[in-house]
């Protein structure tokens, strides 16, 4: 570790907004409230949000994370993750008379309702998203098998064949790249002029804002670090956005302990942001690790303020 006098200079451009969004904050609070109300153990189907630090903190309080309901013993409560679940999951929970609490982000629930409305109107539904992501699995699971067509890329949009092109709609995963999604939508609208879309775009405010903040600093950075998990869609999109907007040296780090400090060789202006499921504590941890090695100057670059708050389920409000 260099002495104070020997520390090389490092300017950190701190992107804002960053870190927790309202849906993530609500989901974590729901697990904590269920633990208080029913006592441990409380089961959670899938990671409540995609961040190991968050998951491990909740495990320490008595949460047990499982993949399916058959791993939950009778008589214990279960929480559904922020990403949403197929309709079959709450139906099975109800059949078993389980205490179940839905922590699905309200903005994901909005996409679920849109999907149902389009289907009820007799339209074929296209979902723009990433195959296998739990949010996509949950959204497709709102309708019968085969009723939703998944499109992941511009190339797939160009090749898509629809029997009734005049009765067609689209929805999107909430954590996609704003730019990539716009390109896919443009192709679909060109090929299918009668395409119905959401009244307000499905990509959530937090995803949009965090990508905008990265765009604002990318050209001014020699390197950019996104704090987040590799299975976090919104975090991975931030790395892609940084590279696309002028900072090719961009990487994902889960927390300061995972840093390879040689990666910062040649970096004098470092951008730092955090995905929507990464707590600010992990940002502070990385800043402290940087200060231990560099003479740090911090410049916060804020593109907008966020004040969105989602209410907790009524059953959990004292």
Short mmCIF file of C-alpha atoms in Angstrom, two decimals:
data_model
loop_
_atom_site.label_atom_id
_atom_site.label_comp_id
_atom_site.label_asym_id
_atom_site.label_seq_id
_atom_site.Cartn_x
_atom_site.Cartn_y
_atom_site.Cartn_z
CA UNK A 1 0.00 0.00 0.00
CA UNK A 2 1.56 3.34 -1.00
CA UNK A 3 2.27 5.99 1.61
CA UNK A 4 0.17 9.17 1.55
CA UNK A 5 2.96 11.07 -0.19
CA UNK A 6 3.44 8.38 -2.82
CA UNK A 7 -0.22 7.87 -3.71
CA UNK A 8 -0.92 8.52 -7.38
CA UNK A 9 -3.80 10.88 -8.19
CA UNK A 10 -7.18 9.47 -9.20
CA UNK A 11 -10.27 11.46 -10.12
CA UNK A 12 -13.50 9.54 -9.61
CA UNK A 13 -16.59 10.53 -11.57
CA UNK A 14 -19.46 9.25 -9.46
CA UNK A 15 -22.58 8.66 -11.56
CA UNK A 16 -25.91 9.64 -10.08
CA UNK A 17 -28.54 8.23 -9.85
CA UNK A 18 -26.99 4.86 -9.03
CA UNK A 19 -27.72 1.89 -6.79
CA UNK A 20 -31.02 0.82 -5.27
CA UNK A 21 -34.26 1.59 -7.07
CA UNK A 22 -37.68 1.79 -5.43
CA UNK A 23 -38.64 -1.75 -6.48
CA UNK A 24 -35.49 -3.27 -4.98
CA UNK A 25 -35.85 -1.28 -1.77
CA UNK A 26 -39.48 -2.40 -1.45
CA UNK A 27 -38.64 -6.07 -2.06
CA UNK A 28 -35.94 -6.10 0.63
CA UNK A 29 -38.27 -4.36 3.09
CA UNK A 30 -40.93 -6.98 2.37
CA UNK A 31 -38.62 -9.85 3.31
CA UNK A 32 -37.55 -8.00 6.48
CA UNK A 33 -41.18 -7.29 7.45
CA UNK A 34 -42.20 -10.92 6.86
CA UNK A 35 -39.30 -12.04 9.07
CA UNK A 36 -40.47 -9.69 11.82
CA UNK A 37 -44.10 -10.75 11.50
CA UNK A 38 -43.67 -14.53 11.27
CA UNK A 39 -40.15 -15.10 12.59
CA UNK A 40 -37.46 -17.12 10.82
CA UNK A 41 -37.19 -19.06 8.73
CA UNK A 42 -38.91 -17.22 5.89
CA UNK A 43 -38.53 -18.70 2.42
CA UNK A 44 -37.90 -16.63 -0.69
CA UNK A 45 -38.46 -18.06 -4.15
CA UNK A 46 -35.42 -17.09 -6.23
CA UNK A 47 -32.95 -14.38 -5.14
CA UNK A 48 -35.09 -11.48 -3.92
CA UNK A 49 -32.85 -9.21 -6.05
CA UNK A 50 -29.71 -10.08 -7.99
CA UNK A 51 -27.05 -9.15 -5.46
CA UNK A 52 -25.13 -11.61 -3.28
CA UNK A 53 -24.43 -9.02 -0.56
CA UNK A 54 -28.16 -8.36 -0.16
CA UNK A 55 -29.02 -12.07 -0.26
CA UNK A 56 -26.38 -12.98 2.33
CA UNK A 57 -27.55 -10.19 4.66
CA UNK A 58 -31.10 -11.53 4.51
CA UNK A 59 -29.87 -15.10 4.99
CA UNK A 60 -28.15 -13.95 8.19
CA UNK A 61 -31.55 -12.67 9.40
CA UNK A 62 -33.27 -15.99 8.70
CA UNK A 63 -34.29 -15.93 5.04
CA UNK A 64 -33.86 -19.14 3.07
CA UNK A 65 -33.65 -18.82 -0.71
CA UNK A 66 -35.10 -21.59 -2.85
CA UNK A 67 -35.84 -22.05 -6.54
CA UNK A 68 -39.25 -23.72 -6.33
CA UNK A 69 -42.19 -23.98 -3.93
CA UNK A 70 -41.67 -27.70 -3.37
CA UNK A 71 -38.60 -26.71 -1.33
CA UNK A 72 -40.79 -24.75 1.11
CA UNK A 73 -42.16 -26.74 4.05
CA UNK A 74 -45.85 -26.48 4.93
CA UNK A 75 -46.66 -23.78 7.44
CA UNK A 76 -43.81 -21.41 6.57
CA UNK A 77 -44.28 -18.15 4.65
CA UNK A 78 -42.79 -17.62 1.21
CA UNK A 79 -41.95 -14.37 -0.60
CA UNK A 80 -41.90 -14.07 -4.39
CA UNK A 81 -38.92 -12.12 -5.75
CA UNK A 82 -38.92 -8.63 -7.23
CA UNK A 83 -38.58 -10.09 -10.75
CA UNK A 84 -42.10 -11.51 -10.75
CA UNK A 85 -43.34 -15.08 -11.14
CA UNK A 86 -45.53 -17.05 -13.57
CA UNK A 87 -49.20 -17.26 -12.60
CA UNK A 88 -48.76 -20.94 -11.81
CA UNK A 89 -46.61 -20.08 -8.77
CA UNK A 90 -49.17 -18.13 -6.66
CA UNK A 91 -51.81 -20.61 -7.84
CA UNK A 92 -49.76 -23.47 -6.41
CA UNK A 93 -49.13 -21.50 -3.20
CA UNK A 94 -52.87 -20.93 -2.82
CA UNK A 95 -53.59 -24.63 -3.48
CA UNK A 96 -51.21 -25.53 -0.63
CA UNK A 97 -52.74 -22.83 1.62
CA UNK A 98 -49.31 -21.23 1.99
CA UNK A 99 -48.73 -17.79 3.45
CA UNK A 100 -47.30 -16.03 0.40
CA UNK A 101 -46.28 -12.43 -0.16
CA UNK A 102 -45.62 -10.99 -3.60
CA UNK A 103 -42.57 -8.69 -3.76
CA UNK A 104 -42.82 -8.23 -7.55
CA UNK A 105 -41.76 -4.71 -8.53
CA UNK A 106 -44.90 -2.70 -9.40
CA UNK A 107 -43.31 -1.75 -12.73
CA UNK A 108 -42.92 -5.43 -13.59
CA UNK A 109 -46.53 -6.02 -12.52
CA UNK A 110 -47.51 -3.24 -14.96
CA UNK A 111 -45.94 -5.25 -17.79
CA UNK A 112 -47.84 -8.35 -16.62
CA UNK A 113 -51.16 -6.49 -16.80
CA UNK A 114 -50.30 -5.08 -20.24
CA UNK A 115 -49.54 -8.59 -21.47
CA UNK A 116 -52.89 -9.84 -20.19
CA UNK A 117 -54.79 -6.92 -21.78
CA UNK A 118 -53.22 -7.50 -25.19
CA UNK A 119 -53.99 -11.21 -25.00
CA UNK A 120 -57.59 -10.52 -23.96
CA UNK A 121 -57.93 -8.23 -26.99
CA UNK A 122 -56.91 -11.11 -29.24
CA UNK A 123 -53.44 -9.79 -30.06
CA UNK A 124 -50.26 -11.82 -30.41
CA UNK A 125 -47.81 -10.57 -27.77
CA UNK A 126 -44.11 -10.02 -28.52
CA UNK A 127 -41.88 -9.75 -25.45
CA UNK A 128 -38.54 -8.02 -25.96
CA UNK A 129 -36.17 -9.44 -23.36
CA UNK A 130 -33.45 -11.92 -22.44
CA UNK A 131 -34.26 -15.62 -22.54
CA UNK A 132 -34.11 -17.31 -19.15
CA UNK A 133 -34.11 -14.12 -17.09
CA UNK A 134 -36.59 -14.57 -14.21
CA UNK A 135 -38.49 -11.43 -15.19
CA UNK A 136 -38.98 -12.81 -18.70
CA UNK A 137 -40.01 -16.21 -17.33
CA UNK A 138 -42.53 -14.47 -15.08
CA UNK A 139 -43.97 -12.28 -17.84
CA UNK A 140 -44.31 -15.15 -20.31
CA UNK A 141 -45.93 -17.15 -17.52
CA UNK A 142 -48.83 -14.71 -17.29
CA UNK A 143 -50.31 -16.27 -20.44
CA UNK A 144 -50.80 -19.82 -21.71
CA UNK A 145 -47.74 -21.54 -23.22
CA UNK A 146 -47.00 -20.28 -26.72
CA UNK A 147 -49.04 -17.08 -26.37
CA UNK A 148 -45.93 -14.87 -26.02
CA UNK A 149 -43.15 -14.64 -28.62
CA UNK A 150 -39.74 -13.71 -27.22
CA UNK A 151 -37.50 -11.44 -29.31
CA UNK A 152 -33.97 -10.77 -28.05
CA UNK A 153 -32.19 -9.06 -30.97
CA UNK A 154 -32.64 -6.86 -34.02
CA UNK A 155 -31.82 -9.88 -36.17
CA UNK A 156 -34.64 -11.89 -34.62
CA UNK A 157 -37.01 -8.95 -35.15
CA UNK A 158 -36.05 -8.87 -38.84
CA UNK A 159 -36.74 -12.60 -39.26
CA UNK A 160 -39.95 -12.75 -37.23
CA UNK A 161 -42.94 -14.24 -39.02
CA UNK A 162 -46.42 -13.51 -37.63
CA UNK A 163 -49.61 -15.10 -39.00
CA UNK A 164 -51.85 -12.12 -38.14
CA UNK A 165 -49.64 -9.05 -38.45
CA UNK A 166 -52.61 -6.71 -38.01
CA UNK A 167 -53.28 -7.92 -34.48
CA UNK A 168 -49.91 -7.61 -32.81
CA UNK A 169 -48.49 -5.99 -29.66
CA UNK A 170 -45.23 -5.73 -27.76
CA UNK A 171 -44.04 -5.37 -24.19
CA UNK A 172 -40.48 -5.31 -22.85
CA UNK A 173 -38.41 -6.47 -19.94
CA UNK A 174 -37.89 -3.53 -17.56
CA UNK A 175 -34.08 -3.73 -17.34
CA UNK A 176 -32.97 -3.62 -20.96
CA UNK A 177 -30.63 -1.27 -22.79
CA UNK A 178 -32.71 1.75 -23.78
CA UNK A 179 -30.85 2.10 -27.09
CA UNK A 180 -30.86 -1.59 -28.03
CA UNK A 181 -34.57 -1.85 -27.26
CA UNK A 182 -35.35 1.22 -29.36
CA UNK A 183 -33.61 -0.41 -32.33
CA UNK A 184 -35.62 -3.61 -31.94
CA UNK A 185 -38.88 -1.67 -31.60
CA UNK A 186 -38.03 0.38 -34.71
CA UNK A 187 -37.60 -2.81 -36.74
CA UNK A 188 -40.87 -4.25 -35.46
CA UNK A 189 -42.74 -1.01 -36.19
CA UNK A 190 -41.32 -0.88 -39.72
CA UNK A 191 -42.24 -4.49 -40.43
CA UNK A 192 -45.60 -4.45 -38.62
CA UNK A 193 -47.20 -0.99 -38.98
CA UNK A 194 -50.24 -1.94 -36.87
CA UNK A 195 -48.08 -2.93 -33.89
CA UNK A 196 -49.53 -1.93 -30.51
CA UNK A 197 -47.13 -0.82 -27.78
CA UNK A 198 -47.28 0.33 -24.17
CA UNK A 199 -48.71 3.78 -23.45
CA UNK A 200 -45.62 4.44 -21.36
CA UNK A 201 -42.44 2.52 -22.08
CA UNK A 202 -41.82 -0.59 -20.04
CA UNK A 203 -38.11 -0.02 -19.35
CA UNK A 204 -38.20 1.28 -15.81
CA UNK A 205 -37.23 4.77 -14.70
CA UNK A 206 -34.26 3.48 -12.70
CA UNK A 207 -32.77 1.56 -15.62
CA UNK A 208 -33.22 4.59 -17.87
CA UNK A 209 -31.71 7.02 -15.34
CA UNK A 210 -28.70 4.85 -14.53
CA UNK A 211 -27.94 4.41 -18.21
CA UNK A 212 -28.28 8.18 -18.76
CA UNK A 213 -25.82 8.86 -15.92
CA UNK A 214 -23.27 6.47 -17.45
CA UNK A 215 -23.69 8.11 -20.86
CA UNK A 216 -22.98 11.49 -19.22
CA UNK A 217 -19.57 10.42 -17.89
CA UNK A 218 -18.40 7.71 -20.30
CA UNK A 219 -16.42 9.94 -22.68
CA UNK A 220 -14.70 11.63 -19.75
CA UNK A 221 -13.38 8.40 -18.19
CA UNK A 222 -10.30 6.26 -18.78
CA UNK A 223 -12.10 3.38 -17.08
CA UNK A 224 -15.53 2.72 -15.59
CA UNK A 225 -16.59 0.29 -12.87
CA UNK A 226 -20.15 -0.92 -12.44
CA UNK A 227 -20.85 -2.39 -9.00
CA UNK A 228 -23.32 -5.20 -9.48
CA UNK A 229 -23.85 -8.91 -10.00
CA UNK A 230 -23.14 -10.81 -13.20
CA UNK A 231 -26.72 -12.14 -13.22
CA UNK A 232 -28.13 -8.60 -12.84
CA UNK A 233 -29.50 -7.51 -16.21
CA UNK A 234 -29.56 -3.80 -15.42
CA UNK A 235 -25.94 -3.91 -14.15
CA UNK A 236 -24.65 -5.73 -17.22
CA UNK A 237 -26.43 -3.22 -19.46
CA UNK A 238 -24.51 -0.39 -17.72
CA UNK A 239 -21.21 -1.99 -18.72
CA UNK A 240 -22.43 -2.23 -22.32
CA UNK A 241 -23.64 1.37 -22.32
CA UNK A 242 -20.28 2.63 -21.01
CA UNK A 243 -18.46 0.83 -23.81
CA UNK A 244 -20.91 2.03 -26.46
CA UNK A 245 -20.64 5.65 -25.32
CA UNK A 246 -16.89 6.07 -25.35
CA UNK A 247 -15.34 4.16 -22.44
CA UNK A 248 -14.16 0.81 -23.82
CA UNK A 249 -12.43 -0.03 -20.53
CA UNK A 250 -15.56 -0.82 -18.52
CA UNK A 251 -16.03 -3.73 -16.14
CA UNK A 252 -18.41 -5.24 -13.61
CA UNK A 253 -17.24 -5.75 -10.00
CA UNK A 254 -19.39 -7.26 -7.25
CA UNK A 255 -17.55 -5.45 -4.45
CA UNK A 256 -14.19 -3.90 -3.55
CA UNK A 257 -12.71 -7.22 -2.40
CA UNK A 258 -13.08 -8.53 -5.96
CA UNK A 259 -11.04 -5.71 -7.52
CA UNK A 260 -7.94 -6.52 -9.52
CA UNK A 261 -6.11 -3.26 -8.85
CA UNK A 262 -3.83 -3.80 -11.83
CA UNK A 263 -6.92 -3.09 -13.95
CA UNK A 264 -6.56 0.57 -12.93
CA UNK A 265 -3.08 0.89 -14.45
CA UNK A 266 -3.23 3.86 -16.79
CA UNK A 267 -6.58 5.07 -15.41
CA UNK A 268 -6.55 8.65 -14.13
CA UNK A 269 -10.27 9.39 -14.40
CA UNK A 270 -12.43 6.54 -13.13
CA UNK A 271 -16.19 6.36 -13.49
CA UNK A 272 -18.12 4.49 -10.80
CA UNK A 273 -21.78 3.55 -10.76
CA UNK A 274 -23.92 0.79 -9.27
CA UNK A 275 -26.74 -1.30 -10.65
CA UNK A 276 -30.26 -0.95 -9.27
CA UNK A 277 -29.85 -3.97 -6.98
CA UNK A 278 -26.51 -2.87 -5.47
CA UNK A 279 -26.60 -0.99 -2.13
CA UNK A 280 -24.77 2.31 -1.66
CA UNK A 281 -22.69 0.62 1.05
CA UNK A 282 -20.82 -1.23 -1.70
CA UNK A 283 -20.08 2.08 -3.45
CA UNK A 284 -18.70 3.51 -0.22
CA UNK A 285 -16.63 0.36 0.26
CA UNK A 286 -15.05 0.76 -3.20
CA UNK A 287 -14.41 4.47 -2.64
CA UNK A 288 -12.64 3.67 0.63
CA UNK A 289 -10.49 1.05 -1.09
CA UNK A 290 -9.59 3.59 -3.78
CA UNK A 291 -8.64 6.20 -1.14
CA UNK A 292 -6.32 3.67 0.49
CA UNK A 293 -4.36 3.40 -2.75
CA UNK A 294 -4.79 6.76 -4.49
CA UNK A 295 -5.06 10.46 -3.78
CA UNK A 296 -8.74 10.58 -4.69
CA UNK A 297 -10.77 13.52 -5.93
CA UNK A 298 -14.50 12.86 -6.33
CA UNK A 299 -16.77 14.60 -8.81
CA UNK A 300 -20.43 13.59 -8.64
CA UNK A 301 -22.27 13.84 -11.96
CA UNK A 302 -26.05 13.91 -11.45
CA UNK A 303 -28.41 13.72 -14.41
CA UNK A 304 -31.69 13.69 -12.48
CA UNK A 305 -33.20 13.28 -9.02
CA UNK A 306 -35.30 10.28 -8.08
CA UNK A 307 -38.14 10.35 -5.56
CA UNK A 308 -40.14 7.26 -6.51
CA UNK A 309 -41.37 5.18 -3.56
CA UNK A 310 -43.53 2.05 -3.77
CA UNK A 311 -45.89 1.18 -0.96
CA UNK A 312 -45.56 -2.10 0.92
CA UNK A 313 -48.37 -4.68 0.76
CA UNK A 314 -51.16 -3.67 3.12
CA UNK A 315 -50.81 -6.87 5.17
CA UNK A 316 -47.27 -5.86 6.18
CA UNK A 317 -47.99 -2.26 7.16
CA UNK A 318 -48.40 -1.91 10.93
#
